[in-house]
mmCIF file of C-alpha atoms in Angstrom:
data_model
loop_
_atom_site.group_PDB
_atom_site.id
_atom_site.type_symbol
_atom_site.label_atom_id
_atom_site.label_comp_id
_atom_site.label_asym_id
_atom_site.label_seq_id
_atom_site.Cartn_x
_atom_site.Cartn_y
_atom_site.Cartn_z
ATOM 1 C CA MET A 1 38.464 52.694 -0.705
ATOM 2 C CA HIS A 2 40.295 50.723 1.294
ATOM 3 C CA VAL A 3 39.015 48.908 4.079
ATOM 4 C CA ASN A 4 40.839 47.676 7.430
ATOM 5 C CA ARG A 5 40.641 43.569 8.337
ATOM 6 C CA ARG A 6 38.850 44.451 11.395
ATOM 7 C CA ARG A 7 35.845 46.583 9.019
ATOM 8 C CA PHE A 8 36.014 44.158 6.607
ATOM 9 C CA LEU A 9 35.322 41.525 9.224
ATOM 10 C CA SER A 10 32.450 42.766 10.804
ATOM 11 C CA LEU A 11 30.671 43.623 7.585
ATOM 12 C CA SER A 12 30.850 39.442 6.652
ATOM 13 C CA LYS A 13 29.327 39.329 9.702
ATOM 14 C CA ARG A 14 25.446 38.062 9.426
ATOM 15 C CA PRO A 15 22.746 39.821 12.163
ATOM 16 C CA LEU A 16 22.156 37.382 15.089
ATOM 17 C CA GLU A 17 18.934 35.441 14.123
ATOM 18 C CA GLY A 18 16.643 34.528 16.634
ATOM 19 C CA PRO A 19 15.376 31.940 18.111
ATOM 20 C CA TRP A 20 11.794 32.066 16.190
ATOM 21 C CA PRO A 21 13.034 33.264 13.305
ATOM 22 C CA ALA A 22 15.563 30.395 13.048
ATOM 23 C CA PHE A 23 12.836 27.741 14.065
ATOM 24 C CA CYS A 24 10.544 28.786 11.197
ATOM 25 C CA ARG A 25 13.593 28.999 8.622
ATOM 26 C CA ARG A 26 14.448 25.227 9.236
ATOM 27 C CA VAL A 27 10.913 23.979 9.459
ATOM 28 C CA GLN A 28 10.330 26.086 5.863
ATOM 29 C CA ARG A 29 13.933 24.350 5.141
ATOM 30 C CA ALA A 30 12.914 20.680 6.550
ATOM 31 C CA LEU A 31 9.424 20.556 4.544
ATOM 32 C CA GLU A 32 10.434 22.358 1.780
ATOM 33 C CA ALA A 33 6.750 24.336 2.029
ATOM 34 C CA PRO A 34 6.140 27.973 2.537
ATOM 35 C CA LEU A 35 5.447 28.757 6.489
ATOM 36 C CA THR A 36 2.937 31.566 7.099
ATOM 37 C CA ASP A 37 4.295 33.358 9.724
ATOM 38 C CA GLU A 38 1.136 35.248 12.148
ATOM 39 C CA GLN A 39 1.740 38.808 14.201
ATOM 40 C CA GLU A 40 3.184 38.553 17.779
ATOM 41 C CA THR A 41 1.054 38.529 20.297
ATOM 42 C CA HIS A 42 2.461 39.129 23.989
ATOM 43 C CA GLY A 43 5.777 38.016 23.023
ATOM 44 C CA TYR A 44 4.814 34.669 21.807
ATOM 45 C CA TYR A 45 4.477 33.696 17.935
ATOM 46 C CA CYS A 46 2.079 31.385 15.886
ATOM 47 C CA ALA A 47 2.934 29.929 12.119
ATOM 48 C CA ARG A 48 1.267 27.838 10.047
ATOM 49 C CA VAL A 49 2.181 25.367 7.659
ATOM 50 C CA VAL A 50 1.384 22.410 5.427
ATOM 51 C CA LEU A 51 2.123 18.910 6.129
ATOM 52 C CA GLN A 52 2.591 16.810 2.675
ATOM 53 C CA ASN A 53 5.259 13.659 3.581
ATOM 54 C CA LEU A 54 4.496 12.018 6.520
ATOM 55 C CA GLY A 55 8.347 11.556 6.699
ATOM 56 C CA ASP A 56 8.899 14.505 7.500
ATOM 57 C CA LEU A 57 7.350 14.427 10.790
ATOM 58 C CA PRO A 58 10.301 13.239 12.892
ATOM 59 C CA SER A 59 12.045 16.193 11.950
ATOM 60 C CA LEU A 60 8.960 18.809 12.269
ATOM 61 C CA ARG A 61 8.773 17.394 15.774
ATOM 62 C CA GLN A 62 12.545 17.384 16.942
ATOM 63 C CA LEU A 63 12.225 20.860 16.027
ATOM 64 C CA CYS A 64 9.223 21.475 17.865
ATOM 65 C CA GLN A 65 10.585 20.209 20.945
ATOM 66 C CA GLU A 66 14.620 22.232 20.376
ATOM 67 C CA TYR A 67 12.674 25.319 20.257
ATOM 68 C CA ASP A 68 9.493 24.504 22.416
ATOM 69 C CA VAL A 69 6.983 25.757 20.268
ATOM 70 C CA ALA A 70 3.442 23.570 20.386
ATOM 71 C CA MET A 71 2.598 21.483 17.621
ATOM 72 C CA VAL A 72 -1.308 21.674 16.627
ATOM 73 C CA LEU A 73 -2.820 19.852 14.609
ATOM 74 C CA GLU A 74 -5.533 22.489 13.001
ATOM 75 C CA GLY A 75 -8.330 22.791 14.237
ATOM 76 C CA THR A 76 -7.659 21.825 18.019
ATOM 77 C CA ALA A 77 -6.082 24.885 19.202
ATOM 78 C CA THR A 78 -5.232 28.574 18.159
ATOM 79 C CA ALA A 79 -2.614 31.202 19.700
ATOM 80 C CA ALA A 80 -4.991 32.278 21.428
ATOM 81 C CA THR A 81 -5.849 29.176 23.211
ATOM 82 C CA VAL A 82 -1.833 27.760 23.786
ATOM 83 C CA ILE A 83 -0.823 29.242 27.225
ATOM 84 C CA GLY A 84 2.479 30.671 27.646
ATOM 85 C CA ARG A 85 5.096 29.243 24.366
ATOM 86 C CA SER A 86 4.781 30.023 20.646
ATOM 87 C CA CYS A 87 2.634 27.252 18.344
ATOM 88 C CA LEU A 88 3.411 25.642 15.250
ATOM 89 C CA ILE A 89 -0.389 24.675 13.647
ATOM 90 C CA VAL A 90 0.088 21.712 10.919
ATOM 91 C CA SER A 91 -2.761 20.847 8.313
ATOM 92 C CA ALA A 92 -2.523 18.057 6.261
ATOM 93 C CA GLY A 93 -1.967 18.465 2.655
ATOM 94 C CA SER A 94 -3.582 16.912 -0.246
ATOM 95 C CA ARG A 95 -1.138 13.921 -0.445
ATOM 96 C CA LEU A 96 -1.536 12.751 3.069
ATOM 97 C CA HIS A 97 -5.306 12.360 1.461
ATOM 98 C CA GLY A 98 -6.725 8.694 0.146
ATOM 99 C CA THR A 99 -7.312 5.355 1.277
ATOM 100 C CA GLU A 100 -6.433 1.716 0.098
ATOM 101 C CA ALA A 101 -8.746 -0.925 0.785
ATOM 102 C CA LEU A 102 -8.136 -3.763 3.047
ATOM 103 C CA GLY A 103 -10.886 -6.392 1.834
ATOM 104 C CA GLU A 104 -14.487 -5.259 1.628
ATOM 105 C CA HIS A 105 -14.925 -4.470 5.215
ATOM 106 C CA ALA A 106 -12.007 -1.775 6.100
ATOM 107 C CA CYS A 107 -9.482 0.273 4.767
ATOM 108 C CA LEU A 108 -6.499 2.435 5.728
ATOM 109 C CA ALA A 109 -6.848 5.636 5.506
ATOM 110 C CA LEU A 110 -4.265 8.881 5.592
ATOM 111 C CA PRO A 111 -5.093 11.614 8.125
ATOM 112 C CA GLY A 112 -5.750 14.230 5.965
ATOM 113 C CA THR A 113 -8.660 11.991 3.993
ATOM 114 C CA ALA A 114 -11.555 14.094 4.529
ATOM 115 C CA VAL A 115 -14.758 12.965 5.781
ATOM 116 C CA ALA A 116 -16.789 12.929 2.755
ATOM 117 C CA HIS A 117 -15.040 10.090 0.977
ATOM 118 C CA MET A 118 -15.174 7.921 3.467
ATOM 119 C CA GLN A 119 -19.382 8.916 3.378
ATOM 120 C CA ALA A 120 -18.812 8.206 -0.344
ATOM 121 C CA LEU A 121 -17.602 5.019 0.476
ATOM 122 C CA GLY A 122 -20.114 3.841 2.498
ATOM 123 C CA TYR A 123 -18.190 3.882 6.196
ATOM 124 C CA GLU A 124 -21.896 5.196 7.894
ATOM 125 C CA GLN A 125 -19.989 6.316 11.316
ATOM 126 C CA PHE A 126 -19.495 9.505 9.572
ATOM 127 C CA SER A 127 -22.872 10.187 8.039
ATOM 128 C CA HIS A 128 -23.245 12.722 11.032
ATOM 129 C CA VAL A 129 -19.883 14.255 10.784
ATOM 130 C CA PRO A 130 -18.943 17.249 9.315
ATOM 131 C CA SER A 131 -17.614 16.212 5.214
ATOM 132 C CA GLU A 132 -15.018 19.188 5.386
ATOM 133 C CA LEU A 133 -13.318 17.248 8.414
ATOM 134 C CA THR A 134 -10.461 15.081 7.656
ATOM 135 C CA LEU A 135 -9.890 11.501 9.615
ATOM 136 C CA ALA A 136 -7.139 13.459 11.953
ATOM 137 C CA GLN A 137 -9.633 15.643 13.386
ATOM 138 C CA TRP A 138 -12.498 12.666 13.449
ATOM 139 C CA LEU A 139 -10.217 11.860 15.790
ATOM 140 C CA ALA A 140 -9.237 14.200 17.342
ATOM 141 C CA MET A 141 -12.724 15.965 18.056
ATOM 142 C CA PRO A 142 -14.973 13.929 20.582
ATOM 143 C CA GLN A 143 -18.176 14.998 19.745
ATOM 144 C CA TRP A 144 -18.371 12.942 16.860
ATOM 145 C CA HIS A 145 -17.749 10.262 18.831
ATOM 146 C CA ASP A 146 -19.646 7.622 20.676
ATOM 147 C CA CYS A 147 -20.203 9.235 23.926
ATOM 148 C CA ARG A 148 -21.167 6.250 26.207
ATOM 149 C CA PRO A 149 -18.637 4.398 28.333
ATOM 150 C CA GLY A 150 -17.197 1.081 26.763
ATOM 151 C CA CYS A 151 -18.843 2.267 23.334
ATOM 152 C CA THR A 152 -15.685 3.465 21.851
ATOM 153 C CA ALA A 153 -15.674 0.097 18.952
ATOM 154 C CA ASN A 154 -18.994 2.315 17.358
ATOM 155 C CA SER A 155 -16.274 4.654 15.477
ATOM 156 C CA GLY A 156 -14.756 0.923 13.306
ATOM 157 C CA LEU A 157 -11.477 2.509 14.465
ATOM 158 C CA GLU A 158 -9.316 -0.638 14.836
ATOM 159 C CA ARG A 159 -5.948 0.805 14.520
ATOM 160 C CA VAL A 160 -3.879 3.906 14.627
ATOM 161 C CA HIS A 161 0.146 4.325 13.376
ATOM 162 C CA ALA A 162 0.734 6.745 15.838
ATOM 163 C CA LEU A 163 4.019 9.323 16.702
ATOM 164 C CA PHE A 164 4.443 9.837 19.973
ATOM 165 C CA ALA A 165 6.057 13.240 21.764
ATOM 166 C CA ASP A 166 9.515 11.462 22.025
ATOM 167 C CA GLY A 167 9.805 10.391 18.269
ATOM 168 C CA GLN A 168 9.373 7.090 18.842
ATOM 169 C CA THR A 169 6.240 5.539 16.757
ATOM 170 C CA ALA A 170 4.239 2.401 16.789
ATOM 171 C CA VAL A 171 0.717 0.978 15.638
ATOM 172 C CA LEU A 172 -1.586 0.684 18.781
ATOM 173 C CA GLY A 173 -4.892 -1.519 18.129
ATOM 174 C CA GLY A 174 -6.319 -4.512 19.322
ATOM 175 C CA PHE A 175 -4.693 -5.850 22.390
ATOM 176 C CA GLY A 176 -5.838 -9.063 24.562
ATOM 177 C CA VAL A 177 -4.573 -12.097 25.864
ATOM 178 C CA ASN A 178 -4.018 -13.414 22.463
ATOM 179 C CA ASP A 179 -2.073 -10.785 21.290
ATOM 180 C CA GLU A 180 0.425 -9.107 23.526
ATOM 181 C CA SER A 181 2.642 -7.323 20.785
ATOM 182 C CA PRO A 182 2.253 -4.223 21.614
ATOM 183 C CA LEU A 183 4.168 -4.920 24.848
ATOM 184 C CA ARG A 184 7.369 -5.740 22.426
ATOM 185 C CA LEU A 185 6.998 -2.281 21.207
ATOM 186 C CA PRO A 186 9.782 0.036 23.419
ATOM 187 C CA ALA A 187 7.475 3.287 23.431
ATOM 188 C CA LEU A 188 4.419 0.894 24.525
ATOM 189 C CA GLN A 189 6.284 -1.319 27.073
ATOM 190 C CA ARG A 190 5.986 1.609 29.791
ATOM 191 C CA LEU A 191 2.774 2.834 28.847
ATOM 192 C CA ILE A 192 -0.018 0.045 28.949
ATOM 193 C CA PRO A 193 0.974 -0.974 32.291
ATOM 194 C CA ALA A 194 1.028 2.539 33.397
ATOM 195 C CA LEU A 195 -2.792 2.673 31.745
ATOM 196 C CA PHE A 196 -4.402 -0.459 33.132
ATOM 197 C CA GLU A 197 -2.879 0.453 36.684
ATOM 198 C CA GLN A 198 -4.706 4.190 35.791
ATOM 199 C CA LEU A 199 -8.446 1.806 35.088
ATOM 200 C CA SER A 200 -8.301 0.617 38.239
ATOM 201 C CA ASP A 201 -7.988 3.827 40.106
ATOM 202 C CA PRO A 202 -11.767 4.691 41.663
ATOM 203 C CA ASP A 203 -12.772 7.264 40.009
ATOM 204 C CA ILE A 204 -12.444 5.985 36.753
ATOM 205 C CA ALA A 205 -14.427 2.810 38.375
ATOM 206 C CA ARG A 206 -17.350 5.263 38.903
ATOM 207 C CA CYS A 207 -16.680 6.872 35.554
ATOM 208 C CA THR A 208 -17.372 3.883 33.178
ATOM 209 C CA GLN A 209 -21.241 3.787 35.284
ATOM 210 C CA MET A 210 -22.587 6.375 33.859
ATOM 211 C CA PRO A 211 -24.373 7.608 30.762
ATOM 212 C CA ARG A 212 -21.221 9.420 29.138
ATOM 213 C CA TRP A 213 -17.870 9.409 29.646
ATOM 214 C CA PRO A 214 -16.809 12.457 31.127
ATOM 215 C CA LEU A 215 -13.197 12.824 30.291
ATOM 216 C CA ALA A 216 -10.870 13.474 27.992
ATOM 217 C CA TYR A 217 -9.095 10.339 27.565
ATOM 218 C CA ARG A 218 -10.956 7.241 25.846
ATOM 219 C CA LEU A 219 -9.764 4.993 28.931
ATOM 220 C CA ASP A 220 -12.865 3.035 28.876
ATOM 221 C CA ALA A 221 -11.609 1.969 25.773
ATOM 222 C CA LEU A 222 -9.198 -0.856 27.671
ATOM 223 C CA LYS A 223 -12.373 -1.898 29.678
ATOM 224 C CA PRO A 224 -15.185 -2.192 26.872
ATOM 225 C CA ARG A 225 -18.734 -3.186 26.870
ATOM 226 C CA LEU A 226 -18.991 -3.734 22.746
ATOM 227 C CA GLY A 227 -16.038 -5.302 21.061
ATOM 228 C CA ASP A 228 -12.651 -6.370 22.683
ATOM 229 C CA ILE A 229 -10.123 -4.195 24.406
ATOM 230 C CA ASN A 230 -8.514 -1.677 21.558
ATOM 231 C CA LEU A 231 -5.518 0.816 22.284
ATOM 232 C CA ALA A 232 -6.149 2.914 19.472
ATOM 233 C CA GLN A 233 -9.556 3.916 20.903
ATOM 234 C CA LEU A 234 -8.168 5.639 23.610
ATOM 235 C CA PHE A 235 -6.854 8.681 21.265
ATOM 236 C CA LEU A 236 -11.047 8.826 19.793
ATOM 237 C CA GLY A 237 -11.329 12.674 21.371
ATOM 238 C CA HIS A 238 -7.968 13.543 22.225
ATOM 239 C CA GLY A 239 -7.828 16.463 20.580
ATOM 240 C CA GLY A 240 -4.556 16.416 19.310
ATOM 241 C CA THR A 241 -2.819 16.235 23.050
ATOM 242 C CA LEU A 242 -1.289 12.651 23.272
ATOM 243 C CA ILE A 243 -0.394 11.871 19.520
ATOM 244 C CA TRP A 244 0.453 12.962 16.109
ATOM 245 C CA CYS A 245 -1.694 10.574 14.363
ATOM 246 C CA GLN A 246 -0.384 9.225 10.649
ATOM 247 C CA GLU A 247 -2.075 6.489 9.614
ATOM 248 C CA LEU A 248 -5.762 4.828 10.318
ATOM 249 C CA VAL A 249 -6.972 1.653 9.864
ATOM 250 C CA ILE A 250 -11.030 2.049 10.073
ATOM 251 C CA ARG A 251 -13.921 -1.043 9.370
ATOM 252 C CA ARG A 252 -17.042 -0.074 7.561
ATOM 253 C CA MET A 253 -19.950 0.454 9.949
ATOM 254 C CA ARG A 254 -23.134 -0.245 7.754
ATOM 255 C CA ASN A 255 -25.440 1.436 10.844
ATOM 256 C CA ASN A 256 -24.520 4.298 12.362
ATOM 257 C CA ALA A 257 -24.793 3.505 16.182
ATOM 258 C CA ILE A 258 -23.064 6.436 17.729
ATOM 259 C CA VAL A 259 -25.272 8.164 20.391
ATOM 260 C CA THR A 260 -23.414 11.606 21.387
ATOM 261 C CA ASP A 261 -26.397 13.314 23.291
ATOM 262 C CA ALA A 262 -26.670 11.411 26.249
ATOM 263 C CA VAL A 263 -26.607 14.039 29.907
ATOM 264 C CA LEU A 264 -24.480 13.253 33.249
ATOM 265 C CA SER A 265 -26.563 14.122 35.883
ATOM 266 C CA ASP A 266 -25.748 17.344 38.077
ATOM 267 C CA ALA A 267 -24.327 14.355 40.977
ATOM 268 C CA ASP A 268 -22.137 12.876 37.837
ATOM 269 C CA ARG A 269 -21.062 16.461 36.955
ATOM 270 C CA ASP A 270 -19.683 18.015 39.934
ATOM 271 C CA PHE A 271 -17.773 14.698 40.578
ATOM 272 C CA ALA A 272 -15.999 14.777 37.144
ATOM 273 C CA VAL A 273 -15.011 18.198 37.421
ATOM 274 C CA GLY A 274 -13.314 17.237 41.160
ATOM 275 C CA VAL A 275 -11.182 14.167 39.459
ATOM 276 C CA HIS A 276 -10.465 15.167 35.728
ATOM 277 C CA HIS A 277 -7.554 17.469 36.531
ATOM 278 C CA HIS A 278 -5.612 15.035 37.782
ATOM 279 C CA ILE A 279 -6.113 11.629 36.031
ATOM 280 C CA GLU A 280 -6.009 13.328 32.528
ATOM 281 C CA GLY A 281 -2.839 15.095 33.763
ATOM 282 C CA ASN A 282 -1.441 11.543 34.744
ATOM 283 C CA ILE A 283 -2.269 10.458 31.399
ATOM 284 C CA LYS A 284 -0.966 13.713 29.847
ATOM 285 C CA ALA A 285 2.310 13.443 31.625
ATOM 286 C CA LEU A 286 2.822 9.625 30.408
ATOM 287 C CA PHE A 287 2.738 10.437 27.148
ATOM 288 C CA ASP A 288 3.739 13.714 26.629
ATOM 289 C CA PRO A 289 5.704 15.091 29.778
ATOM 290 C CA GLY A 290 6.983 18.029 27.791
ATOM 291 C CA GLY A 291 4.603 19.490 26.820
ATOM 292 C CA LEU A 292 5.208 19.485 22.813
ATOM 293 C CA PHE A 293 1.533 18.529 21.595
ATOM 294 C CA VAL A 294 -1.356 20.788 23.495
ATOM 295 C CA TYR A 295 -2.854 20.727 26.608
ATOM 296 C CA PRO A 296 -6.795 19.670 26.836
ATOM 297 C CA ASP A 297 -7.053 23.196 28.875
ATOM 298 C CA GLU A 298 -5.862 24.585 25.593
ATOM 299 C CA LEU A 299 -8.585 23.167 22.996
ATOM 300 C CA LEU A 300 -10.817 24.836 21.259
ATOM 301 C CA PRO A 301 -14.382 24.780 22.785
ATOM 302 C CA GLY A 302 -15.781 21.500 20.694
ATOM 303 C CA SER A 303 -12.476 19.677 21.339
ATOM 304 C CA THR A 304 -12.251 18.642 24.426
ATOM 305 C CA GLY A 305 -14.724 16.036 26.710
ATOM 306 C CA SER A 306 -14.952 17.474 29.656
#
């Protein structure tokens, strides 16, 4: 049968691909991993993918940014809680599980390492934490960390290798008079001075005097009662809203000194309700001005500290 040239060209064209199918296709290609596309809800979409290689994170981050898709750590938020955009829920695969001893008293751990593994190694600070959680989830969820201001050192967290929303990476940890190396990292040259400026806010000063830290972000790690200033501990309980955790260095704590049940007075609670939005908004804007990650008000109950 004869087909004219115009008809031939029209037959050879592929149907136009929408943004969401294009995003899903490119994620699967970049990660070489299956992607589960869930049902559309109110014009927004959700998919799930298992991350097996930290080297795939830059591509995943870039695609989420390009298509305005929220990059969600599994267990912290869902399609029902994310507001006004589609989301990709990312879980850690089996290749992101494991630890490497750093002497007798600490280890380097991958983010998908199960809490059960840390418990088996004798890290007592995990004795109250559900064994099925991953270390990335433990880091993100505030209910498993010492709630008292200035007591973040009880977590044993020493360093976090972080991927930032803009694609830069840095290892964050101890910071003081004798260790100013973080200031030489481009990702942190603006962030660190801004964080210490936040610490001088009178509202923050009042929060540090409460029996329980009332905010989503642990600025009190920069004003410790125990141990030294540690930038990694800023992210205890951050809900996956500020960074993506790639690796952790954790010190073995022989005793679990973590307190999680301190209670605020009515006056302190009312005060915190009045100030937490602007304080948390300022910090979120420092780390993730474009909203690549979720926001504190999009987290599941129990995944936020405020």
